[in-house]
Amino acid sequence: MPSTLSIILGVHVAVSVVTFVLYAYDKYRAGAGGRRVPERTLHLLALFGGWPGAFAGQQILRHKTRKLPFQIVYWMTVAIHAGVWGVFLFRGLGW
């Protein structure tokens, strides 16, 4: 039976992959002039564990990197995750 940590990490990896794919799709749709992926969707995926995939999508695809309001919300999701993981790890280590 998988541990709780391995399940959480697996979910993060899966959500990150989905997030990266949606960044790529949004970049494609932006160039093609079609309907875009809502920014709210991209932010929610980042919040639910897909922030590494969002970061990869931003850097590799050069997408959503110059829009300051988007970047502010994105980095807030990263800070939230850092805080939650910090609490999780400190409590798990008995500190």
CSV table of C-alpha atoms in Angstrom, one decimal:
chain,number,residue,atom,x,y,z
A,1,MET,CA,0.0,0.0,0.0
A,2,PRO,CA,1.5,3.4,-1.0
A,3,SER,CA,2.3,5.9,1.7
A,4,THR,CA,0.5,9.2,2.0
A,5,LEU,CA,3.6,11.0,0.9
A,6,SER,CA,4.0,9.0,-2.3
A,7,ILE,CA,0.3,9.6,-3.1
A,8,ILE,CA,0.7,13.3,-2.6
A,9,LEU,CA,3.8,13.4,-4.7
A,10,GLY,CA,2.1,11.4,-7.4
A,11,VAL,CA,-0.8,13.8,-7.5
A,12,HIS,CA,1.6,16.7,-7.8
A,13,VAL,CA,3.4,15.1,-10.7
A,14,ALA,CA,0.1,14.3,-12.5
A,15,VAL,CA,-1.3,17.8,-12.0
A,16,SER,CA,2.0,19.3,-13.1
A,17,VAL,CA,1.9,17.3,-16.3
A,18,VAL,CA,-1.7,18.4,-17.0
A,19,THR,CA,-0.8,22.0,-16.2
A,20,PHE,CA,2.2,22.0,-18.6
A,21,VAL,CA,0.0,20.5,-21.3
A,22,LEU,CA,-2.6,23.2,-20.8
A,23,TYR,CA,0.1,25.9,-20.9
A,24,ALA,CA,1.2,24.5,-24.3
A,25,TYR,CA,-2.4,24.4,-25.5
A,26,ASP,CA,-3.0,27.9,-24.4
A,27,LYS,CA,0.1,29.1,-26.1
A,28,TYR,CA,-1.0,27.3,-29.3
A,29,ARG,CA,-4.5,28.9,-29.1
A,30,ALA,CA,-3.0,32.3,-28.5
A,31,GLY,CA,-1.0,32.0,-31.7
A,32,ALA,CA,-4.0,30.6,-33.6
A,33,GLY,CA,-6.4,33.2,-32.4
A,34,GLY,CA,-8.7,30.7,-30.8
A,35,ARG,CA,-10.4,30.3,-27.5
A,36,ARG,CA,-7.9,30.4,-24.7
A,37,VAL,CA,-7.5,28.5,-21.4
A,38,PRO,CA,-8.9,30.8,-18.7
A,39,GLU,CA,-6.2,32.2,-16.4
A,40,ARG,CA,-8.3,31.1,-13.5
A,41,THR,CA,-7.9,27.5,-14.6
A,42,LEU,CA,-4.1,27.8,-14.9
A,43,HIS,CA,-3.9,29.4,-11.5
A,44,LEU,CA,-6.2,26.8,-9.9
A,45,LEU,CA,-4.1,24.0,-11.3
A,46,ALA,CA,-0.9,25.6,-10.0
A,47,LEU,CA,-2.6,26.0,-6.6
A,48,PHE,CA,-3.6,22.3,-6.5
A,49,GLY,CA,-0.1,21.1,-7.0
A,50,GLY,CA,0.7,21.9,-10.7
A,51,TRP,CA,3.0,24.9,-10.0
A,52,PRO,CA,6.1,23.0,-11.1
A,53,GLY,CA,4.4,22.2,-14.4
A,54,ALA,CA,3.3,25.9,-14.7
A,55,PHE,CA,6.9,27.0,-14.1
A,56,ALA,CA,8.2,24.6,-16.7
A,57,GLY,CA,5.5,25.8,-19.1
A,58,GLN,CA,6.4,29.4,-18.5
A,59,GLN,CA,10.1,28.9,-19.0
A,60,ILE,CA,10.2,26.3,-21.8
A,61,LEU,CA,7.3,27.7,-23.8
A,62,ARG,CA,8.0,31.4,-22.9
A,63,HIS,CA,4.3,31.7,-22.0
A,64,LYS,CA,2.7,34.1,-19.5
A,65,THR,CA,6.1,35.4,-18.4
A,66,ARG,CA,5.6,39.1,-19.1
A,67,LYS,CA,2.1,39.6,-17.6
A,68,LEU,CA,2.9,41.0,-14.2
A,69,PRO,CA,-0.6,40.4,-12.6
A,70,PHE,CA,-0.5,36.8,-13.7
A,71,GLN,CA,3.0,36.3,-12.3
A,72,ILE,CA,2.1,37.8,-9.0
A,73,VAL,CA,-0.8,35.3,-8.5
A,74,TYR,CA,1.4,32.5,-9.7
A,75,TRP,CA,4.2,33.2,-7.2
A,76,MET,CA,1.6,33.5,-4.5
A,77,THR,CA,0.6,29.9,-5.2
A,78,VAL,CA,4.2,28.9,-5.0
A,79,ALA,CA,4.6,30.6,-1.7
A,80,ILE,CA,1.5,28.9,-0.4
A,81,HIS,CA,2.9,25.5,-1.4
A,82,ALA,CA,6.2,26.3,0.2
A,83,GLY,CA,4.4,27.2,3.5
A,84,VAL,CA,2.2,24.1,3.5
A,85,TRP,CA,5.2,21.8,2.7
A,86,GLY,CA,7.2,23.6,5.4
A,87,VAL,CA,4.5,22.9,8.0
A,88,PHE,CA,4.0,19.3,6.7
A,89,LEU,CA,7.7,18.5,6.9
A,90,PHE,CA,8.4,20.2,10.2
A,91,ARG,CA,5.4,18.4,11.9
A,92,GLY,CA,6.5,15.2,10.2
A,93,LEU,CA,10.0,15.6,11.7
A,94,GLY,CA,8.7,16.4,15.1
A,95,TRP,CA,9.9,20.0,15.2
